[in-house]
PDB file of C-alpha atoms in Angstrom:
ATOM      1  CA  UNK K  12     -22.217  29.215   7.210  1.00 64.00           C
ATOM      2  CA  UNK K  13     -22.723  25.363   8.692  1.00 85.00           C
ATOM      3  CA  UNK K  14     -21.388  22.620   7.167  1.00 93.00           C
ATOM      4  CA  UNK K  15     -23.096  19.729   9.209  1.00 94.00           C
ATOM      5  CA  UNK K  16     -21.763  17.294   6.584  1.00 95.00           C
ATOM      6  CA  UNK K  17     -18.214  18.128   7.443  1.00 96.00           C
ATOM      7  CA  UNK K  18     -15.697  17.465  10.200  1.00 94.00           C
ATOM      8  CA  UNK K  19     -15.160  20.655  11.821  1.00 93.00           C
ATOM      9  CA  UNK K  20     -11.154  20.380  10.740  1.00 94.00           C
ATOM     10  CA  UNK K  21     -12.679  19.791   7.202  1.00 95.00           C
ATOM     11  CA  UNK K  22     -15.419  22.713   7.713  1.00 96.00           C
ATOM     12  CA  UNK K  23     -12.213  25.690   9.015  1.00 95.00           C
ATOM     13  CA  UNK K  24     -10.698  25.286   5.410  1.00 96.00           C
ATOM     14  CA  UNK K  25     -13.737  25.143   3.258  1.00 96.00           C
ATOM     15  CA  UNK K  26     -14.149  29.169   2.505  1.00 95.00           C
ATOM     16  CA  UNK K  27     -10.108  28.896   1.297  1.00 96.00           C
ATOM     17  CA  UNK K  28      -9.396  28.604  -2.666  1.00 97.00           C
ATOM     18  CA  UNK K  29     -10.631  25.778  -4.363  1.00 97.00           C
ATOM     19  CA  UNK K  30      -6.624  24.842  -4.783  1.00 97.00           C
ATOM     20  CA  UNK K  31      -5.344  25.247  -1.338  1.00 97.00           C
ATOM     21  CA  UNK K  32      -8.862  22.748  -0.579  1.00 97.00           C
ATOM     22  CA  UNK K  33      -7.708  20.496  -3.523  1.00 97.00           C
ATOM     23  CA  UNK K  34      -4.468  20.124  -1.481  1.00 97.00           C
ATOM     24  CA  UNK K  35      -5.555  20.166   1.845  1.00 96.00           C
ATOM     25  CA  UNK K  36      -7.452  16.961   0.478  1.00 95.00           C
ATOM     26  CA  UNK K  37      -4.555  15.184  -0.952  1.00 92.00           C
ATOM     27  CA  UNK K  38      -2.570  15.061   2.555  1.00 91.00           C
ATOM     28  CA  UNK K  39      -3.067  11.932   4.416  1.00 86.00           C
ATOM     29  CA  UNK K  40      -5.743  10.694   6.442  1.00 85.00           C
ATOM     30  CA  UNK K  41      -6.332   8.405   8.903  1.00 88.00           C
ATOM     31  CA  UNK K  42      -9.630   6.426   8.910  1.00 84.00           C
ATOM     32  CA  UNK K  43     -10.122   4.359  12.185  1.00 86.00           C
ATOM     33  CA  UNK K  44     -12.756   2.156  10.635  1.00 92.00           C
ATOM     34  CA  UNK K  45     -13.466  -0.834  13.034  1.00 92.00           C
ATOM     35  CA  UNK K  46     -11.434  -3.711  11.490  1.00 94.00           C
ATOM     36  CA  UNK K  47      -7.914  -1.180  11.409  1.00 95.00           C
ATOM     37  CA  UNK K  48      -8.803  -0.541  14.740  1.00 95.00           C
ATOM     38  CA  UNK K  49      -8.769  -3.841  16.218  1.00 96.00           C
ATOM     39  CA  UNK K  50      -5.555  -3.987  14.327  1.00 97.00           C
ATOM     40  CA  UNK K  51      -3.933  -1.311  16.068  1.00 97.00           C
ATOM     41  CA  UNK K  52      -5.167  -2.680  19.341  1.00 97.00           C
ATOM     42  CA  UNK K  53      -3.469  -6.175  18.228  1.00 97.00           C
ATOM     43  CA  UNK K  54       0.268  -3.929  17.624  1.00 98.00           C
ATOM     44  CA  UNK K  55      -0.263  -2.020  20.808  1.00 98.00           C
ATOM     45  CA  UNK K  56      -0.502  -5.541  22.722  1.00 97.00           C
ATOM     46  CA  UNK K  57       2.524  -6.785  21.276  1.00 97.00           C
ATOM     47  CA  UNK K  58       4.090  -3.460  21.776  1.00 98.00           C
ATOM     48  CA  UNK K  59       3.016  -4.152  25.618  1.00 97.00           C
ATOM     49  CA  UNK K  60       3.908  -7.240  25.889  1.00 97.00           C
ATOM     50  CA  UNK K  61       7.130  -8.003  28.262  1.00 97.00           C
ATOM     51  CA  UNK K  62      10.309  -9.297  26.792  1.00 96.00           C
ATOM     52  CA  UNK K  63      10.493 -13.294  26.712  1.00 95.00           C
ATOM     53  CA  UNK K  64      12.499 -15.830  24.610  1.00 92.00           C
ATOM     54  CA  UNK K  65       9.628 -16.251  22.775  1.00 93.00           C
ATOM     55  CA  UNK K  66       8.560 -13.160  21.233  1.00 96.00           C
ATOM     56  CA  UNK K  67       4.803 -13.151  19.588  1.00 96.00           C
ATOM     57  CA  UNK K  68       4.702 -11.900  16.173  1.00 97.00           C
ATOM     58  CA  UNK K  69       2.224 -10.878  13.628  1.00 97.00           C
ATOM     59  CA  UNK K  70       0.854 -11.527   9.578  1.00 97.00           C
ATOM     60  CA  UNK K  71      -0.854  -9.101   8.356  1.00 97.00           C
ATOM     61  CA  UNK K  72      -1.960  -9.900   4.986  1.00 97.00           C
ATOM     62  CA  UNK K  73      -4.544  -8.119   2.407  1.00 94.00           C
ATOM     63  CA  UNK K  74      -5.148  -7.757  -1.049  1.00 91.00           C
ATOM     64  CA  UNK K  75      -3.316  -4.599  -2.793  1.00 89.00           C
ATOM     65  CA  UNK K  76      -4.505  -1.186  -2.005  1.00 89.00           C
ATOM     66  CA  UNK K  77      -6.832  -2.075   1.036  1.00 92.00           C
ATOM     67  CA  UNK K  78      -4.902  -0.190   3.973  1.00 91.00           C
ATOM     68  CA  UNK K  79      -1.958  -2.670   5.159  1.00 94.00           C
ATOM     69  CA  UNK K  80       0.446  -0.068   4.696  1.00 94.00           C
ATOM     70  CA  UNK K  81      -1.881   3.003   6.257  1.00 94.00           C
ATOM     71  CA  UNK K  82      -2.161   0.743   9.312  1.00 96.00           C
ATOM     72  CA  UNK K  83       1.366   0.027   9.405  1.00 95.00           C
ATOM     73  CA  UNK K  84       2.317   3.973   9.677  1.00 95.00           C
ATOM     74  CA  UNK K  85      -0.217   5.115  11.822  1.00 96.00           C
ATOM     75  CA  UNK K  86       1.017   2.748  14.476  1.00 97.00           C
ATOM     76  CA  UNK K  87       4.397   3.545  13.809  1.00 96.00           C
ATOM     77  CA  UNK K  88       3.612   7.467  13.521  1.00 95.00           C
ATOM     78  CA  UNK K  89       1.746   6.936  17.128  1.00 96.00           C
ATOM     79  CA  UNK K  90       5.106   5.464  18.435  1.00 96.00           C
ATOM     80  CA  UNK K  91       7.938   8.291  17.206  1.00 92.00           C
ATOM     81  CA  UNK K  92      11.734   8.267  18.061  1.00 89.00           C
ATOM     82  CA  UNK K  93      13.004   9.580  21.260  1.00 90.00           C
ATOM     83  CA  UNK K  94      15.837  11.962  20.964  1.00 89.00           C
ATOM     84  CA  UNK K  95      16.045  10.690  24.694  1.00 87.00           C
ATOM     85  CA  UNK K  96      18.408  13.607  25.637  1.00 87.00           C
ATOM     86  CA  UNK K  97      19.413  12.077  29.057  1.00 85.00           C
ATOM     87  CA  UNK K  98      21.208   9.252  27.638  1.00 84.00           C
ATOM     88  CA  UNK K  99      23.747   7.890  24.912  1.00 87.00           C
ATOM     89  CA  UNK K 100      21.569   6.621  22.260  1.00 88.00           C
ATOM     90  CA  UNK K 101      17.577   7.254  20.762  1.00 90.00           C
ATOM     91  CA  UNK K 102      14.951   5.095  21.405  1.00 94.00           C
ATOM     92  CA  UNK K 103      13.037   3.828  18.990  1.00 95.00           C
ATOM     93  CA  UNK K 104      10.128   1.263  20.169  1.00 96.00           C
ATOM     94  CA  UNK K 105       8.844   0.757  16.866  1.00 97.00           C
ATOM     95  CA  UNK K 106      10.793   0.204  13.769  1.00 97.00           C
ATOM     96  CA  UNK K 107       9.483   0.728  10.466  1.00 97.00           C
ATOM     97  CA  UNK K 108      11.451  -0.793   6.880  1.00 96.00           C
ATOM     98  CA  UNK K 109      10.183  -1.955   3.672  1.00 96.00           C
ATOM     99  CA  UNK K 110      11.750  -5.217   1.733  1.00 96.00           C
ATOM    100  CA  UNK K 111      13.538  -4.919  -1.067  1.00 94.00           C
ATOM    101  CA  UNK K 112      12.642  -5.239  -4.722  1.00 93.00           C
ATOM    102  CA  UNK K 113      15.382  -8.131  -4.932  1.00 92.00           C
ATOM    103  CA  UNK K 114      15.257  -8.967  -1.057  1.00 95.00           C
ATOM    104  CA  UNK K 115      17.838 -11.341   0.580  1.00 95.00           C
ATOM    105  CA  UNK K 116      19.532 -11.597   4.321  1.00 95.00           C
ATOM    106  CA  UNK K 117      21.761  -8.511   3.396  1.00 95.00           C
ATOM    107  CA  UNK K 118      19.577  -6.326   1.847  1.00 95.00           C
ATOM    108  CA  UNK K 119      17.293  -6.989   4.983  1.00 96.00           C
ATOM    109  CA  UNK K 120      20.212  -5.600   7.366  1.00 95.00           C
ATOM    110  CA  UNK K 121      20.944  -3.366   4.891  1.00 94.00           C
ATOM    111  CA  UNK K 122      17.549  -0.875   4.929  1.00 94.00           C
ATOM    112  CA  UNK K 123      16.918  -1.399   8.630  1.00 95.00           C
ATOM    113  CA  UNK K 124      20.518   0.120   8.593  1.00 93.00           C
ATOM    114  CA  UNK K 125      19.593   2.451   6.051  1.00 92.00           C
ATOM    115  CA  UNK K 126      16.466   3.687   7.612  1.00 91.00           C
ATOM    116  CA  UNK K 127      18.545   4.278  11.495  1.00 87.00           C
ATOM    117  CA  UNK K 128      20.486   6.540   9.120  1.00 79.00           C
ATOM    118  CA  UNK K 129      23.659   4.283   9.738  1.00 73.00           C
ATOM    119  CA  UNK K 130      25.745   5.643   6.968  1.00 74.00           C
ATOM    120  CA  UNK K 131      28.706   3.485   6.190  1.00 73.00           C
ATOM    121  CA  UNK K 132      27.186  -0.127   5.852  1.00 82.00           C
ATOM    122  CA  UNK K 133      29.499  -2.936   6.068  1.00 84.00           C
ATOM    123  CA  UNK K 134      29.966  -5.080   2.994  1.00 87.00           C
ATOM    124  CA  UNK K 135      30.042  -8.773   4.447  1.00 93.00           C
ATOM    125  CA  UNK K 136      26.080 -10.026   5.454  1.00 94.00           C
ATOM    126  CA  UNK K 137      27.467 -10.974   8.935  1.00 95.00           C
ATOM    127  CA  UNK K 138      29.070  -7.305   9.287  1.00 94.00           C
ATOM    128  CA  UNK K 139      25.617  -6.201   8.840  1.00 94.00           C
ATOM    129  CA  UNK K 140      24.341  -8.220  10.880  1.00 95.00           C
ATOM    130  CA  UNK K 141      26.441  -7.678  13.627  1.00 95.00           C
ATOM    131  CA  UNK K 142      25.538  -3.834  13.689  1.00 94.00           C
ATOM    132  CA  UNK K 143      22.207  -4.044  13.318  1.00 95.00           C
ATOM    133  CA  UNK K 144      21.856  -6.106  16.331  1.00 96.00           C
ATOM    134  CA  UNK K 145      24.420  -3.685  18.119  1.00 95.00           C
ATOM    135  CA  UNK K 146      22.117  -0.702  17.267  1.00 94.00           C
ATOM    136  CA  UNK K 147      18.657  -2.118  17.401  1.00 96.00           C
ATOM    137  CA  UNK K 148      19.506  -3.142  21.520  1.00 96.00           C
ATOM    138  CA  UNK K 149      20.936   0.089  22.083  1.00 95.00           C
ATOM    139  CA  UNK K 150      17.647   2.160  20.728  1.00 95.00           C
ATOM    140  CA  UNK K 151      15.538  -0.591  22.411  1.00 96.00           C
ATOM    141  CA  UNK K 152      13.428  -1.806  19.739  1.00 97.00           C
ATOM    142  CA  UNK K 153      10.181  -3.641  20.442  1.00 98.00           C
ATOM    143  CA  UNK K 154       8.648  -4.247  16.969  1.00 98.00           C
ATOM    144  CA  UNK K 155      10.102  -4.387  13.437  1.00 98.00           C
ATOM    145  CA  UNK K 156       7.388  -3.706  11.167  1.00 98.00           C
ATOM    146  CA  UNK K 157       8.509  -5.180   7.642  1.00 98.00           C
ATOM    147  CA  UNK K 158       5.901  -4.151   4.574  1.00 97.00           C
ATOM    148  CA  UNK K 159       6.223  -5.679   1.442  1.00 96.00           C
ATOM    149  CA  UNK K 160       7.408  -8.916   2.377  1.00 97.00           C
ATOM    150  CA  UNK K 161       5.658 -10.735  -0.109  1.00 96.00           C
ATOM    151  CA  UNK K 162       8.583  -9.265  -2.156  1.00 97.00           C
ATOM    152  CA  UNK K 163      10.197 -12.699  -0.994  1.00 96.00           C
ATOM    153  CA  UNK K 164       7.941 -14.378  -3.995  1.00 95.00           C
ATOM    154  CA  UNK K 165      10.487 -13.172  -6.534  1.00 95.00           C
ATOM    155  CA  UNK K 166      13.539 -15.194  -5.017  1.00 95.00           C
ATOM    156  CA  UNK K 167      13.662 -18.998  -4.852  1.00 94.00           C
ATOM    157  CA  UNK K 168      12.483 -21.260  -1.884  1.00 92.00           C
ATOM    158  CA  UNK K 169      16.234 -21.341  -0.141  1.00 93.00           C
ATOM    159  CA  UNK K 170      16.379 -18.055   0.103  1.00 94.00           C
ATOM    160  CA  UNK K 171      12.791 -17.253   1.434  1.00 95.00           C
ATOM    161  CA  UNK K 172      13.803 -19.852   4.280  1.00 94.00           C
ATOM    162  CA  UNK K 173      17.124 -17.883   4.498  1.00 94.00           C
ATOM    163  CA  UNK K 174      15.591 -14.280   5.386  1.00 95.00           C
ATOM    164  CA  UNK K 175      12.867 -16.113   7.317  1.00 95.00           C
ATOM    165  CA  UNK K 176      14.687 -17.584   9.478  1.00 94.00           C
ATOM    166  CA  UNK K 177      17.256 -14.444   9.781  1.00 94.00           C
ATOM    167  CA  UNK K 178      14.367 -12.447  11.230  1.00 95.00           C
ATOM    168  CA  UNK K 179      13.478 -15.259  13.375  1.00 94.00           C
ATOM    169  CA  UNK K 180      16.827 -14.862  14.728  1.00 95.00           C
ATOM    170  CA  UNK K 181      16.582 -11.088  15.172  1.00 96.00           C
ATOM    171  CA  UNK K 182      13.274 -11.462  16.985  1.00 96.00           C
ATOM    172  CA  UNK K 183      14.861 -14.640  19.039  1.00 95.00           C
ATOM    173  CA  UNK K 184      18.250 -12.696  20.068  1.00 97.00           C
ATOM    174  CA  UNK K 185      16.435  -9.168  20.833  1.00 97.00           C
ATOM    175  CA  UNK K 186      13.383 -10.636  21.927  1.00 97.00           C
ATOM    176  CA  UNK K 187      11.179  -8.478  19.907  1.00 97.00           C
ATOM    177  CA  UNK K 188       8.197  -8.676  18.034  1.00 98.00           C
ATOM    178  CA  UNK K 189       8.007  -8.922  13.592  1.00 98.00           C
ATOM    179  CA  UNK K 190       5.039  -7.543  12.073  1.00 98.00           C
ATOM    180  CA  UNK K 191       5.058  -9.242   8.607  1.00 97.00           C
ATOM    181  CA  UNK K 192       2.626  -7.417   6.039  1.00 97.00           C
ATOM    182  CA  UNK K 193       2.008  -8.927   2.463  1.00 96.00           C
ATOM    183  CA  UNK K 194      -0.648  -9.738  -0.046  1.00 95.00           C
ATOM    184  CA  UNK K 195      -2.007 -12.678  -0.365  1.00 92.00           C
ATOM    185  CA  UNK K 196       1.450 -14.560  -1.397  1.00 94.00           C
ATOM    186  CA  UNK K 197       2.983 -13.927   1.783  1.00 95.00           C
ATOM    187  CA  UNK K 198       1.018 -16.304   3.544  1.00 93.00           C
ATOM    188  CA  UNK K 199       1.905 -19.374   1.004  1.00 93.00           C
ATOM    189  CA  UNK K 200       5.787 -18.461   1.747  1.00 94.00           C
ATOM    190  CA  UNK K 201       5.947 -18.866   5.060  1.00 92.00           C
ATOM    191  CA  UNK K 202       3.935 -22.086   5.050  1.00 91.00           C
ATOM    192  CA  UNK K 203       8.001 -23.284   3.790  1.00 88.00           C
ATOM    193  CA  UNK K 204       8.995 -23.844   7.402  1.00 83.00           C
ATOM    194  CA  UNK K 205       6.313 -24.717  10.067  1.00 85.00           C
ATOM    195  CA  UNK K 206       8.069 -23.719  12.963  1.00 84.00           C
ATOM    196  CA  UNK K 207       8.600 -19.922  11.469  1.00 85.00           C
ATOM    197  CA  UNK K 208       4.499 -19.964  10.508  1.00 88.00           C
ATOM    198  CA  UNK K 209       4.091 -21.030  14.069  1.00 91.00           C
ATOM    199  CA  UNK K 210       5.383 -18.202  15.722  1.00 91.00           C
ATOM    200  CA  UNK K 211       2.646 -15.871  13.630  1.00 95.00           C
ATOM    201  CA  UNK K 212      -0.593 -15.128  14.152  1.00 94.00           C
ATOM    202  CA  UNK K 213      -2.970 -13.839  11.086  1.00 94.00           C
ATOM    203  CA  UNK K 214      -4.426 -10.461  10.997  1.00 96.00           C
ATOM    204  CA  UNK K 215      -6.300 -10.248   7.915  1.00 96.00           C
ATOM    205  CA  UNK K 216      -8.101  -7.356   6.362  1.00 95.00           C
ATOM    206  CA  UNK K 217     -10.958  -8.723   3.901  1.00 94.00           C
ATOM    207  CA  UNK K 218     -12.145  -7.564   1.117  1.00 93.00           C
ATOM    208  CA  UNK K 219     -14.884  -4.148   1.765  1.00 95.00           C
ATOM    209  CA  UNK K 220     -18.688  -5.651   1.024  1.00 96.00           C
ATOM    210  CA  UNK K 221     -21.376  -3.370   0.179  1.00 97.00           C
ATOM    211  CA  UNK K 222     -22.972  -3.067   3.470  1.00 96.00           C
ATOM    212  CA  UNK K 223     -23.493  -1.181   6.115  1.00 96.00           C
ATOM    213  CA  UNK K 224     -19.719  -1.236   7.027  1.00 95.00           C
ATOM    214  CA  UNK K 225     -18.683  -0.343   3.769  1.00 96.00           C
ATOM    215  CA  UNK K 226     -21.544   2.839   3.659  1.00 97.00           C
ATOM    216  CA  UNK K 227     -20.467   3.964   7.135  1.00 95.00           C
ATOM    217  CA  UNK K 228     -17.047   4.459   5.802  1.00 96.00           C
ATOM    218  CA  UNK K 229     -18.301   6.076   2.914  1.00 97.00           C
ATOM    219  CA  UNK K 230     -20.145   8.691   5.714  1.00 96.00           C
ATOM    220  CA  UNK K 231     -16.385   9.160   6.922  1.00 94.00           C
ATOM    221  CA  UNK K 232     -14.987  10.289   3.706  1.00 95.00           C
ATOM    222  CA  UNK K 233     -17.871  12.206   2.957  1.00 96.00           C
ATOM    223  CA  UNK K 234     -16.904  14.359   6.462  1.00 96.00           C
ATOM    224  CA  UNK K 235     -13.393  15.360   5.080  1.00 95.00           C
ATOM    225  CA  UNK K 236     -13.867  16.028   1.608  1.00 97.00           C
ATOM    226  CA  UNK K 237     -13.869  19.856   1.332  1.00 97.00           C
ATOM    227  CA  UNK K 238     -17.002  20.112  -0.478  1.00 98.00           C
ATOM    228  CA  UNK K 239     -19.786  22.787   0.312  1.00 97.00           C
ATOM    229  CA  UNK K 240     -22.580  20.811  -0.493  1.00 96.00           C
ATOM    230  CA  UNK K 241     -23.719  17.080   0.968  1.00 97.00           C
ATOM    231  CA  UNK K 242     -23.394  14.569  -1.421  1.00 97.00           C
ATOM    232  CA  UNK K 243     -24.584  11.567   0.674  1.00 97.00           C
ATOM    233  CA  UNK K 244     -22.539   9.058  -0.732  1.00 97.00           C
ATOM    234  CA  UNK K 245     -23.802   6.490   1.957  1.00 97.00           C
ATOM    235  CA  UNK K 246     -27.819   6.538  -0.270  1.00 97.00           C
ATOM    236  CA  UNK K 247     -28.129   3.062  -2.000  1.00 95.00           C
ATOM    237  CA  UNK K 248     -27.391   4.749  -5.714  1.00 95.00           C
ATOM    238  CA  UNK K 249     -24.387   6.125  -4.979  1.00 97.00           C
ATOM    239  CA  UNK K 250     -23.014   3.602  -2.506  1.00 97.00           C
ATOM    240  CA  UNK K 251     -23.521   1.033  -5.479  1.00 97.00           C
ATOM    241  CA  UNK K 252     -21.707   2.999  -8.276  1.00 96.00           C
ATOM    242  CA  UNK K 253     -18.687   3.821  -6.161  1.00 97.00           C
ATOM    243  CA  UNK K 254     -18.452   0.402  -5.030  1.00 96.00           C
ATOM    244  CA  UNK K 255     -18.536  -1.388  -7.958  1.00 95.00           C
ATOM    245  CA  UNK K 256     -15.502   1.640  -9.165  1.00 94.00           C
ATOM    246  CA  UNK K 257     -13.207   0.953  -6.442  1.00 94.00           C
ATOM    247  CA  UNK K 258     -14.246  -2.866  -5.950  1.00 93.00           C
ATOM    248  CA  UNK K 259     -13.946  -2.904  -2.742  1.00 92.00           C
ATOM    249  CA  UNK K 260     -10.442  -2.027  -1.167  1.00 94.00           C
ATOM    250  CA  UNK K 261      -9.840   1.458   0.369  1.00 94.00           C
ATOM    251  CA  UNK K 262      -6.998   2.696  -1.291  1.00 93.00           C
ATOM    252  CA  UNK K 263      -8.986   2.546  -4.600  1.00 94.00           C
ATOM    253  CA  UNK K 264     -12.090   4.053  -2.579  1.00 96.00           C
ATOM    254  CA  UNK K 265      -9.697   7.150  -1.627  1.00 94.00           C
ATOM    255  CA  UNK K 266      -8.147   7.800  -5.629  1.00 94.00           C
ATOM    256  CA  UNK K 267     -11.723   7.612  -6.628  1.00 96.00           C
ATOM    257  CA  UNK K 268     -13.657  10.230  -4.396  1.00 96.00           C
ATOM    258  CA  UNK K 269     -10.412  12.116  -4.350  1.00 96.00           C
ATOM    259  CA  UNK K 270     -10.550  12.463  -7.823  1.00 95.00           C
ATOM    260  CA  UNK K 271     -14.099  12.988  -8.498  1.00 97.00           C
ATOM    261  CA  UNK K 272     -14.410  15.469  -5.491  1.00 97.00           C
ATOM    262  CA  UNK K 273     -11.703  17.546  -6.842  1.00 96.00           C
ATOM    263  CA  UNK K 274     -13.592  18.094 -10.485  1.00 96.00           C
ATOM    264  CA  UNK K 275     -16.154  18.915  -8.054  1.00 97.00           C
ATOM    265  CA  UNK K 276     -14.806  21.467  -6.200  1.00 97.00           C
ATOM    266  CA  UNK K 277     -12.991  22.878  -9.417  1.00 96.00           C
ATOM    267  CA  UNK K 278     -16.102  23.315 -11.831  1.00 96.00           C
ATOM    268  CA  UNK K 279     -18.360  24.937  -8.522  1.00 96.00           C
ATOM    269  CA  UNK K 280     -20.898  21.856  -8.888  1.00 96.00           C
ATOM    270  CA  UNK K 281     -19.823  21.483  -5.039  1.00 97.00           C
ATOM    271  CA  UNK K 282     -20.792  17.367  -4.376  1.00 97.00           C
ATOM    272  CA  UNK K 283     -20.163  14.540  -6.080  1.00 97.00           C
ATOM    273  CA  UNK K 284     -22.887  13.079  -8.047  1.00 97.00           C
ATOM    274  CA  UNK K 285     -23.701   9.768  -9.879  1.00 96.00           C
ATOM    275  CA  UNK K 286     -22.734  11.270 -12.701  1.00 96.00           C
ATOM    276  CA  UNK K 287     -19.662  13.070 -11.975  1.00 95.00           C
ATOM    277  CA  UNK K 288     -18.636   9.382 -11.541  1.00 95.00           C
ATOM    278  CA  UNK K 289     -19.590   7.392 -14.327  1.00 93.00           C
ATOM    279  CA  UNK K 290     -17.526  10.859 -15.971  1.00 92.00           C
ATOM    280  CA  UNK K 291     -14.702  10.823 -14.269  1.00 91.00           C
ATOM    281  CA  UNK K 292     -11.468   9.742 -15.543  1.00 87.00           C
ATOM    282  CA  UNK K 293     -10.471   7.246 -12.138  1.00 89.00           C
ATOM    283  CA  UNK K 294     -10.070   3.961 -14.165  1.00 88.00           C
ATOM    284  CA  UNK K 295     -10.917   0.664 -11.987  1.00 86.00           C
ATOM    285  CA  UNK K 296      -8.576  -1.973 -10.945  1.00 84.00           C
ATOM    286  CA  UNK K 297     -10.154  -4.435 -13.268  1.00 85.00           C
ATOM    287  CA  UNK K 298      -9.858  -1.756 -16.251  1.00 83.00           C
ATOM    288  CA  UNK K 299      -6.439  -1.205 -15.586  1.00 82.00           C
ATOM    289  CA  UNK K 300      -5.489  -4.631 -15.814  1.00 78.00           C
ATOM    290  CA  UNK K 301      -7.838  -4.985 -19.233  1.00 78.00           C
ATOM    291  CA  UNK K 302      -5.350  -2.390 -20.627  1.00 71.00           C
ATOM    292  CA  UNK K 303      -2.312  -4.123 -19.734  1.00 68.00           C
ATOM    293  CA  UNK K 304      -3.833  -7.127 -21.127  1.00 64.00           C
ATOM    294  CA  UNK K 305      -4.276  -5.575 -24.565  1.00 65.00           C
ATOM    295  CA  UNK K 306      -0.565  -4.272 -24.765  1.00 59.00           C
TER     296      UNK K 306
END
């Protein structure tokens, strides 16, 4: 049988058990909707970009859920580690760490150490620092991707300037490039010393709107959900309910169809309906936080 509605990768699985298509769903996908595309094109420039005492750097900043992080690791995932079997040491263009919980100067040299499986970490901060900048040389870093930097809200305003201006040093002494990513808070902390919030340039990913954009990506989920039938979630009706679920960020967009798709798929109805959603047991952003409220 066709499946014109599918992807053809989405349309080879869609004869196998409705659990081995309820996982082949829940692996990760990559949706190169126009805005995280001009995003990657913005990393691959500075990835590009020749080595010069003043490396350019990059904010990206969004609300929660909306795809900072899925940008973040498909670039890096495009940009792997090279055993490099000719020579002494990896190289690793792209470097990939999340900040700490409780961040500060150590615990930054501490997981990039962590994640170039460098397993006995000095205990002194300028130990660590020391070998980080020894290793990251040797594997030839050009980016250091930190998520979660916003993380830097729960410490006071010394230390903020204190990590800030450590990775200002890393990026001045290696000459490569930070890629900051944060919500909305990340912005406000680096406004505490203008010469750091100089050396960044915004990349911001808004808010989805129900329009054509937002339907269009709706026709690209709709492609690799492994459901038999069309649902056409891009028709007005539709497009309206499962907006005003997700409320406009894509990570909420994903749980939801995700979720309703796989009742779907395990009660035979086949497509997701308007009612399969106002059913379904996905609870909104705005709900959750209702509940918490109540507590």
């Amino acid at each position: 049988m066709n499946y014109p509605h599918l992807h053809s990768k989405t349309a080879s699985i869609i004869s196998n058990s409705p659990e081995a298509r309820i996982e082949w769903m829940k692996e990760r996908r990559w949706f190169g909707y126009p805005r995280a595309q001009e995003i990657i094109e913005q990393l691959e420039e500075l990835l590009a970009h020749p080595r010069v005492d003043r490396m350019p750097n990059l904010c990206l900043v969004g609300r929660t859920n909306n795809g900072k992080s899925s940008i973040c690791r498909e670039f890096y995932s495009r940009h792997p580690l090279d055993e490099n079997p000719q020579g002494e040491y990896i190289i690793a263009p792209v470097l990939y760490i999340e900040c700490p919980g409780k961040p500060s100067e150590g615990g930054i040299y501490a997981e990039i150490l962590r994640v170039l499986y460098e397993r006995v970490i000095p205990s002194s901060v300028e130990a660590k620092k020391s070998l980080v900048i020894s290793v990251m040389r040797k594997i030839q870093v050009k980016i250091l991707i930190i998520d979660e930097l916003h993380n830097l809200s729960v410490v006071g305003g010394v230390m903020q300037h204190q990590i800030l201006t450590c990775l200002k040093y890393l990026s001045n002494t290696l000459r490569l490039s930070i890629v900051a990513c944060g919500d909305a808070r990340l912005p406000r902390i680096m406004r505490i010393d203008e010469q750091i919030e100089n050396r960044f340039r915004a990349a911001v990913i808004p808010k989805w709107k129900l329009d054509k954009g937002f339907r269009q990506l709706l026709m690209s989920f709709e492609r690799i959900l492994p459901l038999r039938e069309a649902s056409n979630l891009h028709e007005r009706e539709l497009a309206t309910l499962i907006y005003a679920k997700c409320e406009g960020t894509i990570g909420e967009l994903a749980e939801l169809l995700k979720s309703v798709a796989q009742t779907a798929i395990l009660n035979g109805e086949e497509k997701i309906t308007a009612q399969a959603i106002l059913n379904c047991k996905y609870v909104s952003p705005s709900d959750r936080s209702k509940e918490f409220s109540e507590v």
